[in-house]
Tab-separated table of C-alpha atoms and ligand atoms in Angstrom:
chain	number	residue	atom	x	y	z
S	1	MET	CA	11.700	19.207	13.613
S	2	ARG	CA	13.470	16.777	11.312
S	3	LYS	CA	12.154	15.318	8.082
S	4	VAL	CA	13.378	13.290	5.140
S	5	SER	CA	13.796	15.410	2.020
S	6	PHE	CA	15.348	15.225	-1.438
S	7	ALA	CA	16.636	18.113	-3.564
S	8	GLU	CA	17.024	16.195	-6.840
S	9	PHE	CA	15.317	13.158	-8.368
S	10	GLY	CA	17.427	10.020	-8.188
S	11	GLY	CA	18.383	6.905	-6.240
S	12	PRO	CA	17.956	6.304	-2.489
S	13	GLU	CA	21.137	8.302	-1.822
S	14	VAL	CA	19.326	11.571	-2.611
S	15	LEU	CA	17.321	11.203	0.617
S	16	ARG	CA	18.562	13.417	3.462
S	17	LEU	CA	17.382	13.906	7.028
S	18	VAL	CA	17.117	17.693	7.381
S	19	ASP	CA	15.906	20.294	9.891
S	20	ALA	CA	12.659	21.861	8.753
S	21	GLU	CA	9.962	24.285	9.853
S	22	GLU	CA	7.038	22.610	11.575
S	23	PRO	CA	4.090	22.340	9.169
S	24	HIS	CA	0.671	23.744	10.136
S	25	PRO	CA	-2.657	22.300	9.016
S	26	GLY	CA	-4.829	24.336	6.667
S	27	PRO	CA	-8.642	24.108	6.713
S	28	GLY	CA	-9.937	20.541	6.921
S	29	ARG	CA	-6.548	19.091	7.941
S	30	ILE	CA	-4.822	18.070	11.134
S	31	ARG	CA	-1.228	17.834	12.278
S	32	VAL	CA	0.210	14.822	14.055
S	33	VAL	CA	3.347	14.047	15.982
S	34	VAL	CA	4.407	11.184	13.700
S	35	LYS	CA	5.019	7.927	15.571
S	36	ALA	CA	5.439	5.813	12.426
S	37	ALA	CA	5.369	6.437	8.668
S	38	GLY	CA	4.491	3.735	6.124
S	39	VAL	CA	6.885	3.085	3.229
S	40	ASN	CA	5.057	2.548	-0.071
S	41	PRO	CA	6.515	1.846	-3.522
S	42	ALA	CA	4.853	5.138	-4.561
S	43	ASP	CA	7.362	6.937	-2.311
S	44	TRP	CA	10.407	5.775	-4.265
S	45	ARG	CA	8.608	6.259	-7.557
S	46	VAL	CA	8.111	9.915	-6.505
S	47	ARG	CA	11.774	10.137	-5.417
S	48	GLU	CA	12.836	8.923	-8.872
S	49	GLY	CA	10.535	11.444	-10.599
S	50	GLN	CA	8.621	8.561	-12.268
S	51	VAL	CA	5.099	9.667	-11.395
S	52	LEU	CA	5.059	13.435	-11.791
S	53	GLY	CA	1.589	13.293	-13.388
S	54	ALA	CA	-0.040	11.660	-10.366
S	55	HIS	CA	2.289	13.289	-7.802
S	56	PRO	CA	3.425	16.745	-8.972
S	57	THR	CA	6.661	17.333	-7.030
S	58	ARG	CA	8.417	20.632	-6.362
S	59	LEU	CA	12.029	20.306	-5.232
S	60	PRO	CA	13.208	20.150	-2.534
S	61	SER	CA	10.440	17.766	-1.549
S	62	GLY	CA	9.464	15.725	1.485
S	63	VAL	CA	8.558	12.032	1.157
S	64	GLY	CA	5.771	9.799	2.408
S	65	LEU	CA	1.999	9.468	2.254
S	66	ASP	CA	1.000	7.290	5.215
S	67	ALA	CA	1.442	7.921	8.931
S	68	ALA	CA	0.200	7.083	12.398
S	69	GLY	CA	0.607	9.530	15.256
S	70	ILE	CA	-0.880	11.765	17.918
S	71	VAL	CA	-2.949	14.805	16.937
S	72	ASP	CA	-1.348	18.061	18.137
S	73	GLU	CA	-2.953	20.767	15.958
S	74	ILE	CA	-6.331	20.995	14.238
S	75	GLY	CA	-7.188	23.031	11.149
S	76	ALA	CA	-10.260	25.229	10.682
S	77	GLY	CA	-13.549	23.429	10.194
S	78	VAL	CA	-12.346	20.030	11.439
S	79	GLU	CA	-14.725	18.227	13.784
S	80	GLY	CA	-14.768	14.873	15.509
S	81	VAL	CA	-11.093	14.724	16.453
S	82	ALA	CA	-9.218	16.198	19.428
S	83	VAL	CA	-5.637	17.029	20.345
S	84	GLY	CA	-4.143	13.892	21.892
S	85	ASP	CA	-6.134	11.412	19.737
S	86	ARG	CA	-4.221	8.500	18.214
S	87	VAL	CA	-4.930	8.484	14.471
S	88	PHE	CA	-3.687	6.920	11.261
S	89	GLY	CA	-4.166	8.250	7.774
S	90	GLU	CA	-2.792	9.906	4.684
S	91	GLY	CA	-0.978	13.183	4.200
S	92	ALA	CA	2.186	14.609	2.719
S	93	SER	CA	5.858	14.474	3.771
S	94	THR	CA	5.068	11.917	6.459
S	95	TYR	CA	8.706	10.745	6.801
S	96	ALA	CA	9.064	13.395	9.496
S	97	GLU	CA	8.663	14.103	13.180
S	98	SER	CA	5.557	16.155	12.406
S	99	ALA	CA	3.191	15.955	9.428
S	100	VAL	CA	-0.138	17.256	8.160
S	101	LEU	CA	-2.824	14.672	7.326
S	102	SER	CA	-5.639	15.210	4.825
S	103	ALA	CA	-7.582	12.042	5.789
S	104	TRP	CA	-7.511	10.136	9.074
S	105	ALA	CA	-9.370	7.840	11.431
S	106	ARG	CA	-8.960	7.039	15.124
S	107	MET	CA	-6.745	3.984	15.559
S	108	PRO	CA	-8.480	0.826	16.745
S	109	GLU	CA	-7.860	-0.079	20.399
S	110	GLY	CA	-4.702	-2.121	20.873
S	111	LEU	CA	-3.188	-1.365	17.440
S	112	SER	CA	0.449	-0.183	17.530
S	113	PHE	CA	1.503	2.978	15.684
S	114	GLU	CA	4.049	0.885	13.811
S	115	GLU	CA	1.421	-1.450	12.396
S	116	ALA	CA	-1.175	1.292	11.864
S	117	ALA	CA	1.160	3.273	9.583
S	118	GLY	CA	1.134	0.407	7.098
S	119	TYR	CA	-2.598	0.408	6.362
S	120	PRO	CA	-3.916	3.571	4.667
S	121	SER	CA	-2.635	3.360	1.073
S	122	VAL	CA	-2.721	-0.421	0.793
S	123	VAL	CA	-6.300	-0.695	2.070
S	124	GLU	CA	-7.500	2.110	-0.239
S	125	THR	CA	-5.810	0.373	-3.179
S	126	ALA	CA	-7.107	-3.089	-2.276
S	127	LEU	CA	-10.721	-1.899	-1.924
S	128	ARG	CA	-10.509	0.052	-5.189
S	129	ILE	CA	-9.129	-2.771	-7.330
S	130	LEU	CA	-11.547	-5.338	-5.876
S	131	ARG	CA	-14.386	-2.964	-6.818
S	132	GLU	CA	-12.972	-2.278	-10.289
S	133	VAL	CA	-12.358	-5.915	-11.181
S	134	GLY	CA	-15.951	-6.689	-10.196
S	135	VAL	CA	-15.348	-10.092	-8.601
S	136	ARG	CA	-18.289	-11.541	-6.641
S	137	PRO	CA	-18.707	-13.865	-3.639
S	138	GLY	CA	-18.365	-17.490	-4.711
S	139	GLN	CA	-16.035	-16.641	-7.601
S	140	THR	CA	-12.267	-17.218	-7.751
S	141	LEU	CA	-9.819	-14.326	-7.974
S	142	LEU	CA	-6.183	-14.719	-9.047
S	143	VAL	CA	-3.741	-12.265	-7.449
S	144	SER	CA	-0.302	-11.985	-9.040
S	145	GLY	CA	2.025	-10.591	-6.371
S	146	ALA	CA	-0.092	-11.566	-3.379
S	147	SER	CA	2.395	-11.348	-0.491
S	148	GLY	CA	3.247	-7.617	-0.499
S	149	GLY	CA	1.336	-4.818	1.177
S	150	VAL	CA	-1.493	-4.512	-1.359
S	151	GLY	CA	-1.698	-8.269	-1.919
S	152	SER	CA	-1.963	-8.967	1.822
S	153	ALA	CA	-4.912	-6.564	2.085
S	154	VAL	CA	-6.632	-7.906	-1.063
S	155	LEU	CA	-6.447	-11.487	0.196
S	156	GLN	CA	-7.973	-10.712	3.582
S	157	ILE	CA	-10.753	-8.468	2.232
S	158	ALA	CA	-11.590	-11.085	-0.413
S	159	ARG	CA	-11.752	-13.805	2.266
S	160	GLU	CA	-14.100	-11.611	4.302
S	161	ARG	CA	-16.367	-11.283	1.242
S	162	GLY	CA	-16.482	-14.980	0.416
S	163	ILE	CA	-14.278	-14.690	-2.677
S	164	ALA	CA	-11.844	-17.587	-3.196
S	165	VAL	CA	-8.275	-16.496	-3.998
S	166	ILE	CA	-5.332	-18.076	-5.782
S	167	GLY	CA	-2.206	-16.034	-5.031
S	168	THR	CA	1.287	-16.086	-6.524
S	169	ALA	CA	4.339	-15.283	-4.404
S	170	GLY	CA	7.931	-16.380	-3.918
S	171	ALA	CA	8.707	-19.765	-2.345
S	172	ALA	CA	9.313	-18.190	1.076
S	173	ASN	CA	5.792	-16.709	1.163
S	174	GLN	CA	3.672	-19.753	0.261
S	175	GLU	CA	2.681	-20.550	3.860
S	176	TYR	CA	2.073	-16.853	4.512
S	177	LEU	CA	-0.512	-16.779	1.677
S	178	ARG	CA	-2.148	-19.949	2.982
S	179	GLY	CA	-2.470	-18.278	6.387
S	180	LEU	CA	-4.373	-15.426	4.706
S	181	GLY	CA	-6.871	-17.898	3.272
S	182	ALA	CA	-5.499	-18.123	-0.287
S	183	VAL	CA	-4.410	-21.122	-2.319
S	184	PRO	CA	-0.752	-20.283	-3.006
S	185	THR	CA	1.485	-21.054	-5.933
S	186	THR	CA	4.898	-19.739	-6.961
S	187	TYR	CA	5.488	-17.275	-9.764
S	188	GLY	CA	8.214	-18.006	-12.332
S	189	GLU	CA	8.466	-20.593	-15.064
S	190	GLY	CA	5.387	-22.774	-15.430
S	191	TRP	CA	3.180	-20.583	-13.218
S	192	VAL	CA	0.348	-20.357	-15.776
S	193	GLU	CA	0.069	-24.156	-15.873
S	194	ARG	CA	0.211	-24.342	-12.071
S	195	VAL	CA	-2.659	-21.853	-11.790
S	196	ARG	CA	-4.656	-23.693	-14.466
S	197	GLY	CA	-4.234	-26.865	-12.439
S	198	LEU	CA	-5.900	-25.169	-9.457
S	199	GLY	CA	-9.185	-24.592	-11.313
S	200	PRO	CA	-11.036	-21.852	-13.221
S	201	VAL	CA	-10.296	-18.189	-12.510
S	202	HIS	CA	-13.048	-15.575	-12.914
S	203	ALA	CA	-10.998	-12.424	-12.403
S	204	ALA	CA	-7.381	-11.438	-11.864
S	205	LEU	CA	-5.315	-8.636	-10.349
S	206	ASP	CA	-1.794	-7.785	-11.454
S	207	VAL	CA	-0.252	-6.332	-8.317
S	208	ALA	CA	3.402	-7.079	-9.093
S	209	GLY	CA	3.718	-5.617	-12.600
S	210	SER	CA	5.870	-8.504	-13.724
S	211	GLY	CA	4.690	-8.626	-17.344
S	212	VAL	CA	1.892	-11.136	-16.688
S	213	VAL	CA	-1.062	-9.146	-18.077
S	214	PRO	CA	-1.468	-11.200	-21.322
S	215	ALA	CA	-1.373	-14.439	-19.293
S	216	LEU	CA	-3.998	-13.080	-16.874
S	217	VAL	CA	-6.261	-12.294	-19.851
S	218	GLU	CA	-5.742	-15.828	-21.123
S	219	LEU	CA	-6.533	-17.356	-17.702
S	220	THR	CA	-9.724	-15.315	-17.151
S	221	GLY	CA	-10.745	-15.407	-20.826
S	222	ARG	CA	-11.584	-11.675	-20.880
S	223	PRO	CA	-9.528	-8.463	-20.583
S	224	ASP	CA	-12.327	-6.720	-18.661
S	225	ARG	CA	-11.875	-9.232	-15.849
S	226	VAL	CA	-8.291	-8.117	-15.258
S	227	VAL	CA	-7.002	-4.975	-13.483
S	228	SER	CA	-3.362	-3.934	-13.077
S	229	ILE	CA	-1.917	-1.403	-10.642
S	230	ALA	CA	1.693	-1.887	-11.661
S	231	ASP	CA	1.914	-2.289	-15.456
S	232	LEU	CA	1.383	0.910	-17.440
S	233	GLY	CA	1.282	-1.219	-20.613
S	234	ALA	CA	-1.896	-3.008	-19.434
S	235	PRO	CA	-4.232	-0.943	-21.690
S	236	ASP	CA	-2.321	-2.278	-24.742
S	237	HIS	CA	-3.979	-5.613	-23.881
S	238	GLY	CA	-7.421	-4.076	-23.276
S	239	VAL	CA	-6.824	-4.232	-19.518
S	240	ARG	CA	-7.636	-1.437	-17.109
S	241	PHE	CA	-4.733	0.262	-15.320
S	242	SER	CA	-6.011	1.536	-11.988
S	243	GLY	CA	-4.185	4.643	-10.833
S	244	VAL	CA	-6.756	7.077	-9.470
S	245	ALA	CA	-7.234	6.786	-5.724
S	246	GLY	CA	-10.713	6.302	-4.298
S	247	SER	CA	-12.040	7.736	-1.037
S	248	MET	CA	-9.421	7.514	1.724
S	249	PRO	CA	-11.941	8.291	4.544
S	250	ASP	CA	-14.108	5.362	3.370
S	251	ALA	CA	-11.030	3.101	3.155
S	252	LEU	CA	-9.915	4.040	6.673
S	253	ALA	CA	-13.419	3.419	8.048
S	254	GLU	CA	-13.414	-0.026	6.467
S	255	ALA	CA	-9.886	-0.699	7.761
S	256	VAL	CA	-10.947	0.214	11.310
S	257	ASP	CA	-13.937	-2.124	11.068
S	258	LEU	CA	-11.895	-5.061	9.710
S	259	ILE	CA	-9.005	-4.575	12.169
S	260	THR	CA	-11.383	-4.246	15.133
S	261	ARG	CA	-13.099	-7.499	14.178
S	262	GLY	CA	-9.731	-9.235	13.801
S	263	ARG	CA	-10.263	-9.730	10.060
S	264	LEU	CA	-7.321	-7.676	8.771
S	265	HIS	CA	-3.701	-7.755	9.851
S	266	ILE	CA	-0.836	-6.520	7.703
S	267	PRO	CA	2.454	-7.476	9.316
S	268	VAL	CA	5.357	-5.076	9.631
S	269	GLU	CA	8.193	-6.563	7.585
S	270	LYS	CA	10.775	-4.234	9.144
S	271	SER	CA	11.048	-0.923	11.040
S	272	TYR	CA	13.804	1.598	10.356
S	273	PRO	CA	14.771	4.841	12.081
S	274	LEU	CA	14.010	7.965	10.035
S	275	SER	CA	17.747	8.340	9.374
S	276	GLU	CA	17.651	5.044	7.433
S	277	ALA	CA	14.958	6.036	4.924
S	278	ALA	CA	17.386	5.292	2.067
S	279	ALA	CA	17.838	1.702	3.311
S	280	ALA	CA	14.056	1.298	3.599
S	281	HIS	CA	13.694	2.457	-0.013
S	282	ARG	CA	16.457	0.117	-1.206
S	283	ASP	CA	14.736	-2.805	0.513
S	284	SER	CA	11.306	-1.827	-0.836
S	285	GLN	CA	12.690	-1.469	-4.370
S	286	ALA	CA	14.196	-4.954	-4.171
S	287	GLY	CA	10.545	-6.028	-4.606
S	288	HIS	CA	10.141	-8.776	-2.001
S	289	ALA	CA	8.103	-8.123	1.087
S	290	ARG	CA	5.719	-9.688	3.535
S	291	GLY	CA	3.486	-6.808	4.517
S	292	ARG	CA	4.809	-3.316	5.063
S	293	ARG	CA	7.994	-1.449	5.987
S	294	VAL	CA	7.782	1.524	8.341
S	295	LEU	CA	9.978	4.395	9.509
S	296	ILE	CA	10.070	5.419	13.154
S	297	PRO	CA	10.991	9.070	13.884
X	1	NAP	N1	-1.635	2.191	-9.259
X	1	NAP	C1	-1.871	2.330	-7.955
X	1	NAP	O1	-2.818	3.003	-7.518
X	1	NAP	C2	-0.960	1.641	-6.979
X	1	NAP	C3	-1.235	1.662	-5.596
X	1	NAP	C4	-0.416	0.938	-4.734
X	1	NAP	C5	0.666	0.239	-5.234
X	1	NAP	N2	0.920	0.260	-6.579
X	1	NAP	C6	2.034	-0.520	-7.152
X	1	NAP	O2	1.747	-1.895	-6.942
X	1	NAP	C7	2.930	-2.626	-6.733
X	1	NAP	C8	2.808	-3.455	-5.448
X	1	NAP	O3	2.702	-2.605	-4.330
X	1	NAP	P1	2.923	-3.217	-2.869
X	1	NAP	O4	2.818	-2.078	-1.934
X	1	NAP	O5	2.057	-4.399	-2.644
X	1	NAP	O6	4.456	-3.695	-3.007
X	1	NAP	P2	5.343	-4.570	-2.017
X	1	NAP	O7	4.722	-4.543	-0.656
X	1	NAP	O8	6.729	-4.092	-2.182
X	1	NAP	O9	5.213	-6.058	-2.560
X	1	NAP	C9	5.785	-6.467	-3.766
X	1	NAP	C10	5.436	-7.940	-3.932
X	1	NAP	O10	5.681	-8.333	-5.275
X	1	NAP	C11	5.967	-9.713	-5.250
X	1	NAP	N3	6.698	-10.085	-6.461
X	1	NAP	C12	7.955	-9.762	-6.828
X	1	NAP	N4	8.220	-10.290	-8.030
X	1	NAP	C13	7.095	-10.949	-8.434
X	1	NAP	C14	6.744	-11.689	-9.600
X	1	NAP	N5	7.600	-11.863	-10.607
X	1	NAP	N6	5.501	-12.222	-9.663
X	1	NAP	C15	4.613	-12.061	-8.672
X	1	NAP	N7	4.899	-11.368	-7.528
X	1	NAP	C16	6.124	-10.821	-7.431
X	1	NAP	C17	6.787	-9.941	-4.024
X	1	NAP	O11	6.548	-11.269	-3.600
X	1	NAP	P3	7.671	-12.182	-2.887
X	1	NAP	O12	8.260	-11.348	-1.771
X	1	NAP	O13	6.878	-13.350	-2.372
X	1	NAP	O14	8.693	-12.515	-3.934
X	1	NAP	C18	6.237	-8.873	-3.059
X	1	NAP	O15	5.402	-9.452	-2.104
X	1	NAP	C19	4.069	-1.594	-6.733
X	1	NAP	O16	4.651	-1.582	-8.007
X	1	NAP	C20	3.362	-0.272	-6.478
X	1	NAP	O17	4.049	0.834	-7.037
X	1	NAP	C21	0.143	0.950	-7.449
């Protein structure tokens, strides 16, 4: 089988499509024929060697956490899933024709592999940071960086829970945010005043890591009402940095429920063949997205 691999940390050019041994699932895992792999910013942070604490990486290394595919091998002790099932979930080295998953769920009826591959990590992250920031129904949440993968999930889950959202995004994504139930405004000069003009904010999420943490504290009035997933300097302002993943099986179960009820849809910004993983990383690193990018083996 073929997979994307890198032998040294570096830019997108270190990614290579190589022949590899087929992986086999250990106890509690399954293997899938990958139909689509989600591209997350974490993938290029791993490729650059930025996050060795959270993602210990031995070279050469595969890439990719999220995938959707068809089950073709089942590890010892696994129940409730059969060869031939269509699943989506999280694993390792998912930019490949075949990958082992450590957490999965059956794909909702009618969902494409391409779209399904975009959900696992963003839904886990969105559920975790909504829990950690402690925002309640009837309150207003500010999301800085609302149009990307995580932001898109946060907005829709918040809407489902009766939480009002103000979201910042680029000019091209204002209508997109409105369609997800948020009151949009643009980031950039004057954004704090624009948000203030939209009314009081009870809690805030820094999803973009664009140096806004002190302003989010000012807008909410309290550092414990702010959570960042993208600014490692957040604790310097008394703000929690959220970096430890919660339960992926619980996140997938919630994703299935929301998708099935038509309450969650994360669009695919662009699909790339596996051979163009470097281009997908370049585009993801450029930092402007509407939903998720995926690779198709
Ligand atoms: N700590 C964790 O557990 C964890 C988990 C998941 C992700 N993350 C991190 O969270 C970040 C977002 O992830 P993602 O998957 O949502 O990324 P993404 O899909 O690539 O989206 C990035 C978004 O950032 C927005 N943006 C760019 N510059 C901005 C600015 N100055 N102000 C506000 N928004 C801005 C873009 O909006 P426009 O396109 O509208 O310009 C884009 O929608 C990444 O840095 C990722 O590494 C951390």
